[in-house]
């Protein structure tokens, strides 16, 4: 039986018009009235609107009247639009049968276009290539057409030309969705298998799972079970998505909707997990599930120590809507009580920090980000290092392994030399170069993630004048010659400024960091010595000279011994002050490392 249902998603690079196209489709099908219309209607957060990115996916159902007289239910499963969320994108795509691959006519194919296209191909999706923004003055439709044909191997007549802003070509998009995307399989008698592609937390209803039903059907009152944690819950409500949640009596195979089961803990609902029923369970889950592991870590401390409990409750609330954020309490000698947080990537880290400051009014000090290293000890044990302070003594370590990523950079060919030079500086291993057309080139490198987390993206944009786009995926751990770089202020190590770096760069980084701190630490009444050390070996040193009070000003003439006596007395006082005085390190110092020339 063929269902009049089509499940599809829109995939695109950032700012290629994905949210605008979704807006036009909702208007065209009358899902949203003109009065309620605003731009990026599916993006809830102010942050999403400001940055022009989708952080949280929003599914929505539309009704479309085809020219053949039939009415079709179209389920748009929106996807997040950034490399950090690639696993969530892959699960959203797994819930669909088709994908609209959107390319900006003036920008052409970019890095995330390529990686998302590959994700869609891996999930056996029908790809509908679309070139958007054809009415822009800088549009180069011919070049975009050739790049798309090269990427997905389609014919020129398969490509739809649209302008999401004006709605031009929209009818063709709907026709293509109905005609090209296959209808989902209808298997209502099989045991239930539902894929969780997202989840949200509702303060009244608890954790809500967003699902695509592949096999079987589900009704309120049934007992469901999650495959990953075997916990069971009674279904209290089912429904599908319009602009809000709409209750229904049952969901059947092919449907996209939500399940409310009184789940109080959102960490029980894992993206990619499979739901089945307790009475008639499925034998095996849907494929593709994996645990999401944080890639980047940083310390987060309240500016005022009294706000520690506030920060804890803010983080608890954040994890309700963002299950990929992990955190644990930690103590720093320099910064007091705080948390070690783990993120999917740098954008995820920025978003979490910005949301904490905006939505929860937190004032934060954030330490420099670092990645997860693995230390293989001489006794055969392997430990994970999320925090440089917990690095074991050098004598106990057999070797340290650092995470590597496969980076894909797409850039105009005139900037190719600059990009290759930058990747070599970052210890990259060159793989391949592929020309998408005469003016655009795709470069594949394998790079240590530790080199990317600081300023790689900024450097990439500056050496290519903003034209380069980057996408990366983890490819595992490899042995690396990395060491822990300690910063000492007056012989006291400052744990929050510790840092894991490659040995070859350690002297340069140590010297650079010391001179940066010299500018940032205010003068005291005594000399402040700043040192960088690897183990017990000092590799760089500088000092902030003391503020000198002119104690001899009151001596008019007389014997030189009178002046000497006053200066000696001052010297003794400074010595005593140095022993008991503590240097206040300003917050800028913790961020200084991010601004450094690497």
Coordinates of C-alpha atoms in Angstrom, one line a residue:
X1 CA 0.0 0.0 0.0
X2 CA 1.4 3.4 -1.0
X3 CA 0.9 6.1 1.6
X4 CA 0.2 9.7 0.6
X5 CA 3.1 10.7 2.9
X6 CA 6.5 12.1 2.2
X7 CA 9.2 12.5 4.8
X8 CA 12.0 14.8 3.8
X9 CA 14.6 17.2 5.2
X10 CA 16.5 20.3 3.8
X11 CA 20.2 20.2 4.0
X12 CA 22.5 23.1 3.2
X13 CA 25.6 25.0 4.3
X14 CA 25.1 27.8 6.8
X15 CA 23.3 30.8 5.3
X16 CA 22.3 29.2 2.0
X17 CA 18.6 29.9 2.7
X18 CA 17.4 26.7 4.4
X19 CA 15.2 28.4 7.0
X20 CA 13.8 30.9 4.4
X21 CA 12.8 28.0 2.1
X22 CA 11.0 26.3 5.0
X23 CA 9.2 29.6 5.7
X24 CA 8.0 29.8 2.1
X25 CA 6.8 26.2 2.1
X26 CA 4.8 26.8 5.3
X27 CA 3.2 29.8 3.8
X28 CA 2.5 28.1 0.4
X29 CA 0.7 25.2 2.1
X30 CA -1.2 27.4 4.5
X31 CA 0.4 25.7 7.6
X32 CA 1.0 29.2 9.0
X33 CA -1.1 32.3 8.4
X34 CA 0.3 35.5 6.9
X35 CA -0.4 37.2 10.3
X36 CA 1.8 34.8 12.3
X37 CA 4.6 34.8 9.7
X38 CA 8.0 36.0 10.7
X39 CA 11.4 35.1 9.2
X40 CA 13.1 31.9 10.3
X41 CA 9.8 30.8 11.8
X42 CA 11.1 27.4 12.9
X43 CA 14.1 28.9 14.7
X44 CA 12.9 29.5 18.3
X45 CA 16.0 31.0 19.9
X46 CA 17.1 34.6 19.4
X47 CA 20.6 33.2 19.0
X48 CA 19.5 31.1 16.0
X49 CA 18.0 34.2 14.3
X50 CA 21.1 36.4 15.0
X51 CA 23.6 33.9 13.8
X52 CA 21.5 32.6 10.9
X53 CA 22.0 29.0 12.0
X54 CA 19.7 26.2 13.2
X55 CA 20.8 24.9 16.6
X56 CA 17.8 22.7 17.4
X57 CA 15.8 20.8 14.8
X58 CA 12.1 21.5 14.4
X59 CA 9.9 19.0 12.6
X60 CA 6.6 20.2 11.0
X61 CA 3.8 18.7 9.0
X62 CA 2.3 20.3 5.9
X63 CA -0.7 19.3 3.7
X64 CA -0.1 19.7 0.0
X65 CA -2.7 19.5 -2.8
X66 CA -1.0 17.9 -5.8
X67 CA -2.1 18.7 -9.4
X68 CA -3.1 15.0 -9.7
X69 CA -6.0 15.8 -7.3
X70 CA -4.5 13.8 -4.4
X71 CA -3.7 15.4 -1.0
X72 CA -0.3 14.6 0.5
X73 CA 1.1 14.9 4.0
X74 CA 4.6 16.3 3.9
X75 CA 6.7 15.9 7.0
X76 CA 9.7 18.3 7.0
X77 CA 12.3 17.1 9.5
X78 CA 14.5 20.1 10.0
X79 CA 18.2 19.5 10.7
X80 CA 20.8 21.5 12.7
X81 CA 23.1 23.4 10.3
X82 CA 26.6 23.0 11.8
X83 CA 29.5 20.5 11.7
X84 CA 29.3 20.1 15.5
X85 CA 25.9 18.5 15.3
X86 CA 26.7 16.1 12.4
X87 CA 25.5 13.0 14.4
X88 CA 22.0 14.7 15.0
X89 CA 21.9 15.6 11.3
X90 CA 22.6 11.9 10.4
X91 CA 19.8 10.7 12.7
X92 CA 17.3 13.3 11.3
X93 CA 18.3 12.1 7.8
X94 CA 17.8 8.5 8.8
X95 CA 14.1 9.4 9.6
X96 CA 13.5 10.6 6.0
X97 CA 13.3 9.1 2.5
X98 CA 14.4 12.2 0.7
X99 CA 16.4 15.4 1.1
X100 CA 16.4 18.8 -0.6
X101 CA 20.1 19.7 -1.2
X102 CA 20.1 23.5 -1.2
X103 CA 23.0 25.5 -2.8
X104 CA 23.4 29.3 -2.9
X105 CA 23.7 30.4 -6.5
X106 CA 26.3 33.0 -5.6
X107 CA 28.4 30.8 -3.2
X108 CA 28.2 27.4 -5.0
X109 CA 29.0 24.1 -3.2
X110 CA 30.6 24.5 0.2
X111 CA 32.1 22.1 2.8
X112 CA 28.9 21.3 4.6
X113 CA 27.0 20.9 1.4
X114 CA 29.4 18.1 0.5
X115 CA 29.4 16.3 3.9
X116 CA 25.6 16.6 4.2
X117 CA 25.2 15.2 0.7
X118 CA 27.4 12.2 1.6
X119 CA 25.4 11.7 4.8
X120 CA 22.2 11.7 2.8
X121 CA 23.7 9.2 0.3
X122 CA 24.9 6.9 3.2
X123 CA 21.3 6.9 4.4
X124 CA 20.0 5.9 0.9
X125 CA 18.0 9.1 0.5
X126 CA 16.7 10.5 -2.8
X127 CA 18.4 13.8 -3.3
X128 CA 16.6 16.7 -4.9
X129 CA 19.3 19.3 -5.9
X130 CA 18.1 22.9 -5.7
X131 CA 19.9 26.1 -6.5
X132 CA 18.6 29.0 -4.4
X133 CA 19.0 32.8 -4.5
X134 CA 19.0 32.9 -8.3
X135 CA 17.7 36.5 -8.3
X136 CA 20.8 37.8 -6.5
X137 CA 23.0 40.2 -8.5
X138 CA 26.1 38.0 -7.8
X139 CA 24.4 34.7 -8.7
X140 CA 26.4 32.4 -10.9
X141 CA 23.9 29.7 -11.8
X142 CA 26.0 27.9 -14.4
X143 CA 28.9 27.4 -12.1
X144 CA 26.6 26.2 -9.3
X145 CA 24.8 23.8 -11.7
X146 CA 28.1 22.2 -12.7
X147 CA 29.3 21.9 -9.1
X148 CA 26.1 20.2 -8.1
X149 CA 26.2 17.8 -11.1
X150 CA 29.7 16.9 -10.2
X151 CA 28.8 16.4 -6.5
X152 CA 25.6 14.2 -6.7
X153 CA 26.0 12.9 -10.3
X154 CA 22.6 14.3 -11.4
X155 CA 21.5 15.6 -14.8
X156 CA 21.0 19.3 -15.4
X157 CA 17.2 18.9 -15.8
X158 CA 17.0 17.4 -12.3
X159 CA 18.2 20.6 -10.7
X160 CA 15.4 23.0 -9.6
X161 CA 16.1 26.8 -9.7
X162 CA 14.4 28.8 -6.9
X163 CA 14.4 32.0 -5.0
X164 CA 13.2 31.2 -1.5
X165 CA 12.8 34.9 -0.7
X166 CA 10.3 35.6 -3.5
X167 CA 8.8 32.1 -3.7
X168 CA 9.9 31.5 -7.3
X169 CA 10.2 27.8 -8.3
X170 CA 8.4 26.7 -5.1
X171 CA 5.7 24.7 -7.0
X172 CA 8.5 22.8 -8.8
X173 CA 10.0 21.9 -5.4
X174 CA 6.6 20.5 -4.1
X175 CA 6.1 18.5 -7.4
X176 CA 9.6 17.0 -7.1
X177 CA 9.0 16.0 -3.4
X178 CA 5.8 14.1 -4.3
X179 CA 7.1 12.6 -7.6
X180 CA 10.7 11.8 -6.7
X181 CA 10.7 11.0 -2.9
X182 CA 9.4 7.5 -2.3
X183 CA 6.5 6.9 0.1
X184 CA 7.5 5.3 3.4
X185 CA 6.9 1.6 3.8
X186 CA 3.5 0.7 5.5
X187 CA 4.1 -2.1 8.0
X188 CA 1.4 -1.7 10.7
X189 CA 1.4 -5.4 11.8
X190 CA 5.2 -5.6 12.6
X191 CA 6.5 -5.1 16.2
X192 CA 6.9 -1.4 16.9
X193 CA 10.2 0.2 15.9
X194 CA 10.4 4.0 16.2
X195 CA 13.6 6.1 15.7
X196 CA 14.2 8.9 18.1
X197 CA 15.7 11.8 16.0
X198 CA 15.4 14.5 18.7
X199 CA 14.0 15.3 22.1
X200 CA 13.0 18.3 24.1
X201 CA 12.1 18.9 27.8
X202 CA 8.7 20.4 28.7
X203 CA 8.5 21.6 32.3
X204 CA 4.9 20.3 32.6
X205 CA 5.0 17.0 30.6
X206 CA 8.7 15.9 31.1
X207 CA 11.0 14.7 28.3
X208 CA 9.3 14.4 24.9
X209 CA 10.7 12.1 22.2
X210 CA 10.5 13.2 18.5
X211 CA 10.1 10.0 16.5
X212 CA 9.7 8.5 13.1
X213 CA 7.7 5.2 13.1
X214 CA 9.3 2.6 10.8
X215 CA 7.4 -0.5 11.8
X216 CA 4.1 -1.2 13.7
X217 CA 1.8 1.3 15.3
X218 CA 1.5 2.9 18.8
X219 CA -1.5 4.1 20.9
X220 CA -1.8 5.9 24.2
X221 CA -1.8 3.5 27.2
X222 CA 0.8 1.1 25.7
X223 CA 4.0 0.4 27.6
X224 CA 7.1 1.4 25.6
X225 CA 10.7 0.4 26.1
X226 CA 14.0 2.1 25.0
X227 CA 16.6 -0.2 23.6
X228 CA 19.7 1.5 25.1
X229 CA 18.7 1.6 28.7
X230 CA 15.7 -0.9 28.8
X231 CA 13.6 1.5 30.9
X232 CA 9.8 1.3 30.3
X233 CA 7.2 4.0 30.4
X234 CA 3.4 4.2 29.7
X235 CA 2.5 6.3 26.7
X236 CA 0.4 9.3 27.9
X237 CA 0.1 11.2 24.7
X238 CA 0.9 11.0 21.0
X239 CA 0.7 13.5 18.2
X240 CA 2.2 15.2 15.2
X241 CA 3.7 18.6 14.6
X242 CA 1.9 21.6 13.1
X243 CA 3.2 25.0 14.5
X244 CA 2.7 23.3 17.9
X245 CA 2.0 19.8 19.1
X246 CA -1.3 18.3 17.9
X247 CA -2.7 15.3 19.8
X248 CA -3.8 12.2 17.9
X249 CA -5.2 8.7 18.6
X250 CA -2.3 6.7 17.1
X251 CA 0.9 6.8 15.1
X252 CA 1.5 4.2 12.4
X253 CA 4.5 3.2 10.3
X254 CA 5.6 6.1 8.1
X255 CA 4.4 8.8 10.5
X256 CA 6.5 11.4 12.2
X257 CA 5.4 12.6 15.6
X258 CA 6.1 12.9 19.3
X259 CA 5.6 10.5 22.2
X260 CA 5.0 11.7 25.8
X261 CA 5.6 9.0 28.4
X262 CA 6.2 10.7 31.7
X263 CA 10.0 10.5 31.3
X264 CA 11.4 12.8 33.9
X265 CA 15.1 12.5 32.9
X266 CA 15.9 13.7 29.3
X267 CA 19.2 11.7 29.4
X268 CA 17.0 8.5 29.1
X269 CA 15.9 9.6 25.6
X270 CA 19.0 9.3 23.5
X271 CA 19.1 10.6 19.9
X272 CA 19.4 7.6 17.5
X273 CA 17.8 5.1 20.0
X274 CA 14.9 2.8 19.0
X275 CA 11.6 2.6 20.9
X276 CA 9.6 -0.7 20.9
X277 CA 6.6 -2.0 23.0
X278 CA 7.0 -4.2 26.0
X279 CA 4.1 -6.6 25.0
X280 CA 5.3 -7.2 21.4
X281 CA 9.0 -6.2 21.4
X282 CA 11.1 -5.9 18.2
X283 CA 14.1 -8.3 18.1
X284 CA 16.7 -5.7 17.2
X285 CA 16.9 -1.9 17.1
X286 CA 17.2 0.3 14.0
X287 CA 20.9 0.6 12.9
X288 CA 23.1 3.7 13.4
X289 CA 22.9 4.5 17.1
X290 CA 26.1 5.6 18.8
X291 CA 26.9 7.4 22.1
X292 CA 27.7 11.1 21.6
X293 CA 31.1 11.9 23.2
X294 CA 32.2 15.4 23.9
X295 CA 35.1 16.6 21.8
X296 CA 36.1 19.8 23.5
X297 CA 36.3 20.6 27.2
X298 CA 36.7 23.8 29.2
X299 CA 36.3 25.0 32.8
X300 CA 33.4 27.3 33.7
X301 CA 33.5 29.3 36.9
X302 CA 31.2 31.9 38.3
X303 CA 32.9 35.4 38.7
X304 CA 31.4 35.6 42.2
X305 CA 32.1 32.4 44.2
X306 CA 28.6 32.7 45.8
X307 CA 26.9 32.1 42.5
X308 CA 28.2 28.5 42.3
X309 CA 24.8 26.9 43.2
X310 CA 23.1 29.2 40.7
X311 CA 25.5 28.1 38.0
X312 CA 24.8 24.4 38.9
X313 CA 21.0 24.9 38.6
X314 CA 21.5 26.8 35.3
X315 CA 23.6 24.0 33.8
X316 CA 20.9 21.4 35.0
X317 CA 18.3 23.4 33.1
X318 CA 20.5 23.7 30.0
X319 CA 21.0 19.9 29.9
X320 CA 17.2 19.4 29.8
X321 CA 17.2 20.8 26.3
X322 CA 20.7 19.9 25.3
X323 CA 21.5 16.3 26.3
X324 CA 24.9 16.5 24.5
X325 CA 26.3 18.9 27.1
X326 CA 28.1 17.1 30.0
X327 CA 29.5 18.7 33.1
X328 CA 31.0 17.8 36.5
X329 CA 32.0 19.9 39.4
X330 CA 35.7 20.7 39.8
X331 CA 37.9 22.9 42.0
X332 CA 40.7 25.2 40.9
X333 CA 43.2 26.8 43.2
X334 CA 43.1 30.0 41.1
X335 CA 39.3 30.2 40.4
X336 CA 37.6 28.3 43.3
X337 CA 34.6 26.1 42.6
X338 CA 33.3 25.6 39.1
X339 CA 32.5 23.0 36.5
X340 CA 34.3 21.1 33.8
X341 CA 32.0 21.1 30.8
X342 CA 32.2 18.9 27.7
X343 CA 30.9 20.1 24.3
X344 CA 30.5 18.6 20.8
X345 CA 32.7 21.3 19.3
X346 CA 33.7 25.0 19.4
X347 CA 30.4 26.3 18.1
X348 CA 28.5 24.2 20.7
X349 CA 30.8 25.7 23.4
X350 CA 30.1 29.3 22.3
X351 CA 26.3 28.6 22.2
X352 CA 26.2 27.1 25.7
X353 CA 28.2 30.0 27.2
X354 CA 26.1 32.6 25.4
X355 CA 22.9 31.0 26.5
X356 CA 24.0 30.8 30.1
X357 CA 24.9 34.5 30.1
X358 CA 21.7 35.5 28.2
X359 CA 19.0 33.2 29.5
X360 CA 20.3 32.6 33.0
X361 CA 22.1 35.9 33.7
X362 CA 25.3 34.1 34.7
X363 CA 28.7 36.0 34.8
X364 CA 31.3 33.4 33.8
X365 CA 35.0 32.9 33.7
X366 CA 35.8 30.3 31.1
X367 CA 39.2 28.6 30.9
X368 CA 40.8 27.8 27.5
X369 CA 39.3 24.9 25.6
X370 CA 41.2 21.7 25.3
X371 CA 40.4 18.3 23.7
X372 CA 40.3 14.8 25.1
X373 CA 43.7 13.0 25.2
X374 CA 44.4 9.4 26.0
X375 CA 47.4 8.5 28.2
X376 CA 48.7 5.0 28.0
X377 CA 50.6 4.4 31.2
X378 CA 53.6 2.1 31.8
X379 CA 51.5 -0.2 33.9
X380 CA 49.3 -0.8 30.8
X381 CA 46.3 1.3 32.0
X382 CA 44.7 3.8 29.6
X383 CA 43.2 7.0 31.1
X384 CA 41.4 9.9 29.4
X385 CA 42.6 13.4 30.1
X386 CA 39.9 16.1 29.9
X387 CA 41.8 18.6 32.1
X388 CA 45.5 19.4 31.8
X389 CA 45.7 19.5 35.7
X390 CA 45.1 15.8 35.8
X391 CA 47.9 14.8 33.5
X392 CA 49.9 12.0 35.2
X393 CA 53.7 12.6 35.9
X394 CA 55.8 12.3 32.8
X395 CA 57.6 9.3 34.3
X396 CA 54.4 7.2 34.4
X397 CA 53.4 7.8 30.8
X398 CA 54.3 5.3 28.1
X399 CA 52.7 7.5 25.3
X400 CA 50.0 10.0 24.8
X401 CA 47.4 9.8 22.0
X402 CA 45.6 12.8 20.6
X403 CA 42.4 13.0 18.6
X404 CA 42.6 13.5 14.8
X405 CA 39.9 14.7 12.4
X406 CA 39.5 14.5 8.7
X407 CA 39.1 18.1 7.6
X408 CA 37.5 19.1 4.3
X409 CA 38.1 22.6 3.1
X410 CA 36.5 24.1 0.1
X411 CA 38.0 27.4 -1.2
X412 CA 38.6 29.5 -4.3
X413 CA 41.7 28.1 -6.2
X414 CA 43.5 31.5 -5.9
X415 CA 43.8 30.9 -2.1
X416 CA 44.9 27.3 -2.3
X417 CA 48.6 28.1 -1.4
X418 CA 47.6 30.0 1.7
X419 CA 45.4 27.1 2.9
X420 CA 48.0 24.4 2.3
X421 CA 50.6 26.5 4.2
X422 CA 48.1 27.0 7.2
X423 CA 47.4 23.2 7.3
X424 CA 51.1 22.3 7.3
X425 CA 51.7 24.8 10.1
X426 CA 49.0 23.0 12.1
X427 CA 50.7 19.6 11.7
X428 CA 48.3 18.5 9.0
X429 CA 48.7 15.4 6.9
X430 CA 47.8 16.1 3.2
X431 CA 45.4 13.7 1.6
X432 CA 43.8 14.9 -1.7
X433 CA 42.8 17.9 -3.8
X434 CA 39.7 17.8 -6.0
X435 CA 38.7 20.6 -8.4
X436 CA 34.9 21.2 -8.3
X437 CA 35.2 23.5 -11.2
X438 CA 37.9 25.9 -12.7
X439 CA 37.7 28.3 -9.7
X440 CA 36.8 26.1 -6.7
X441 CA 38.8 23.4 -5.1
X442 CA 38.2 20.8 -2.3
X443 CA 41.2 19.9 -0.1
X444 CA 41.2 17.0 2.4
X445 CA 43.6 17.0 5.3
X446 CA 44.0 15.0 8.5
X447 CA 44.6 17.4 11.4
X448 CA 45.0 17.1 15.2
X449 CA 41.8 18.4 16.8
X450 CA 44.0 20.2 19.4
X451 CA 45.3 22.4 16.6
X452 CA 41.7 23.2 15.4
X453 CA 40.1 24.2 18.7
X454 CA 42.0 27.5 19.1
X455 CA 41.9 29.8 16.1
X456 CA 42.1 27.6 13.1
X457 CA 38.7 28.7 11.8
X458 CA 39.5 32.4 12.2
X459 CA 42.9 31.9 10.4
X460 CA 41.2 30.0 7.7
X461 CA 38.8 32.8 7.0
X462 CA 41.5 35.5 7.1
X463 CA 43.9 33.7 4.7
X464 CA 41.0 33.1 2.3
X465 CA 39.3 36.5 2.7
X466 CA 36.3 34.7 4.1
X467 CA 35.8 32.4 1.1
X468 CA 36.9 29.1 2.7
X469 CA 34.4 26.7 4.3
X470 CA 35.4 24.0 6.7
X471 CA 33.8 20.7 7.7
X472 CA 35.4 17.9 9.8
X473 CA 34.7 14.5 11.3
X474 CA 36.6 12.6 14.0
X475 CA 38.8 9.7 12.8
X476 CA 40.2 8.4 16.1
X477 CA 43.3 8.8 18.2
X478 CA 47.0 8.7 17.2
X479 CA 50.2 8.9 19.2
X480 CA 51.5 12.5 19.6
X481 CA 54.5 14.1 21.2
X482 CA 52.4 16.4 23.6
X483 CA 53.4 17.9 26.9
X484 CA 51.8 19.8 29.7
X485 CA 52.8 23.4 29.8
X486 CA 52.4 25.0 33.3
X487 CA 52.3 28.7 34.0
X488 CA 53.8 29.8 37.3
X489 CA 53.2 33.1 39.0
X490 CA 55.7 33.8 41.7
X491 CA 56.6 30.1 41.7
X492 CA 53.0 29.1 42.2
X493 CA 51.5 27.0 39.4
X494 CA 48.1 28.4 38.2
X495 CA 46.1 25.3 37.4
X496 CA 43.5 27.1 35.3
X497 CA 46.3 28.3 32.9
X498 CA 47.8 24.8 32.4
X499 CA 47.7 23.7 28.8
X500 CA 48.6 20.6 26.7
X501 CA 50.7 21.5 23.6
X502 CA 52.9 19.8 21.1
X503 CA 56.5 19.7 22.2
X504 CA 57.7 21.4 19.1
X505 CA 55.5 24.4 19.8
X506 CA 55.9 24.5 23.5
X507 CA 58.8 27.0 23.7
X508 CA 57.2 29.4 21.4
X509 CA 53.8 29.1 23.2
X510 CA 55.4 29.4 26.6
X511 CA 57.3 32.6 25.6
X512 CA 54.3 34.1 23.9
X513 CA 52.0 33.4 26.8
X514 CA 54.4 34.8 29.4
X515 CA 54.7 38.1 27.5
X516 CA 50.9 38.3 27.1
X517 CA 50.4 37.8 30.8
X518 CA 53.0 40.5 31.5
X519 CA 50.8 43.0 29.7
X520 CA 47.6 41.8 31.5
X521 CA 48.7 41.4 35.1
X522 CA 48.5 44.8 36.9
X523 CA 51.6 46.1 38.7
X524 CA 51.9 45.1 42.4
X525 CA 54.0 46.7 45.1
X526 CA 56.5 43.9 44.5
X527 CA 58.0 42.2 41.5
X528 CA 55.7 39.5 39.9
X529 CA 57.6 36.7 38.2
X530 CA 55.8 34.8 35.4
X531 CA 57.3 31.5 34.2
X532 CA 56.4 28.8 31.8
X533 CA 57.5 25.3 32.6
X534 CA 57.4 21.7 31.3
X535 CA 57.7 19.5 34.3
X536 CA 60.5 21.0 36.4
X537 CA 62.2 22.7 33.4
X538 CA 61.6 26.4 33.1
X539 CA 61.3 27.3 29.4
X540 CA 60.3 31.0 29.5
X541 CA 60.4 33.8 32.1
X542 CA 59.4 37.4 32.4
X543 CA 58.4 39.7 35.2
X544 CA 56.1 42.6 36.0
X545 CA 58.2 45.2 37.7
X546 CA 57.2 46.5 41.1
X547 CA 55.4 49.8 41.6
X548 CA 58.1 51.8 43.4
X549 CA 57.1 54.4 46.0
X550 CA 59.7 57.1 46.3
X551 CA 60.7 56.6 50.0
X552 CA 63.7 59.0 49.7
X553 CA 61.6 62.0 48.7
X554 CA 61.6 63.4 52.2
X555 CA 65.5 63.3 52.5
X556 CA 66.9 66.7 51.7
X557 CA 70.7 66.5 51.6
X558 CA 72.5 64.8 54.4
X559 CA 74.5 61.6 54.4
X560 CA 73.9 58.9 51.7
X561 CA 73.6 56.3 54.4
X562 CA 70.2 57.9 55.4
X563 CA 68.8 57.2 51.9
X564 CA 70.4 53.7 51.8
X565 CA 68.8 52.9 55.2
X566 CA 65.3 53.9 53.8
X567 CA 65.8 51.9 50.6
X568 CA 67.0 48.8 52.6
X569 CA 63.9 49.1 54.8
X570 CA 61.7 49.3 51.7
X571 CA 63.4 46.2 50.2
X572 CA 62.7 44.2 53.4
X573 CA 59.0 45.3 53.2
X574 CA 58.7 44.2 49.6
X575 CA 60.3 40.8 50.4
X576 CA 57.8 40.2 53.2
X577 CA 54.9 41.4 51.0
X578 CA 56.0 39.0 48.2
X579 CA 55.8 36.1 50.6
X580 CA 52.3 36.7 51.8
X581 CA 50.8 38.7 48.8
X582 CA 48.6 37.0 46.2
X583 CA 48.4 38.2 42.6
X584 CA 44.9 38.7 41.3
X585 CA 44.8 37.4 37.7
X586 CA 42.3 39.2 35.6
X587 CA 39.8 37.2 33.5
X588 CA 41.4 38.5 30.2
X589 CA 44.4 36.3 31.1
X590 CA 42.4 33.1 30.7
X591 CA 41.2 34.3 27.3
X592 CA 44.6 35.6 26.3
X593 CA 45.6 32.2 25.0
X594 CA 42.8 32.2 22.5
X595 CA 43.9 35.6 21.1
X596 CA 47.6 34.4 20.8
X597 CA 49.3 33.9 17.5
X598 CA 49.6 30.1 17.3

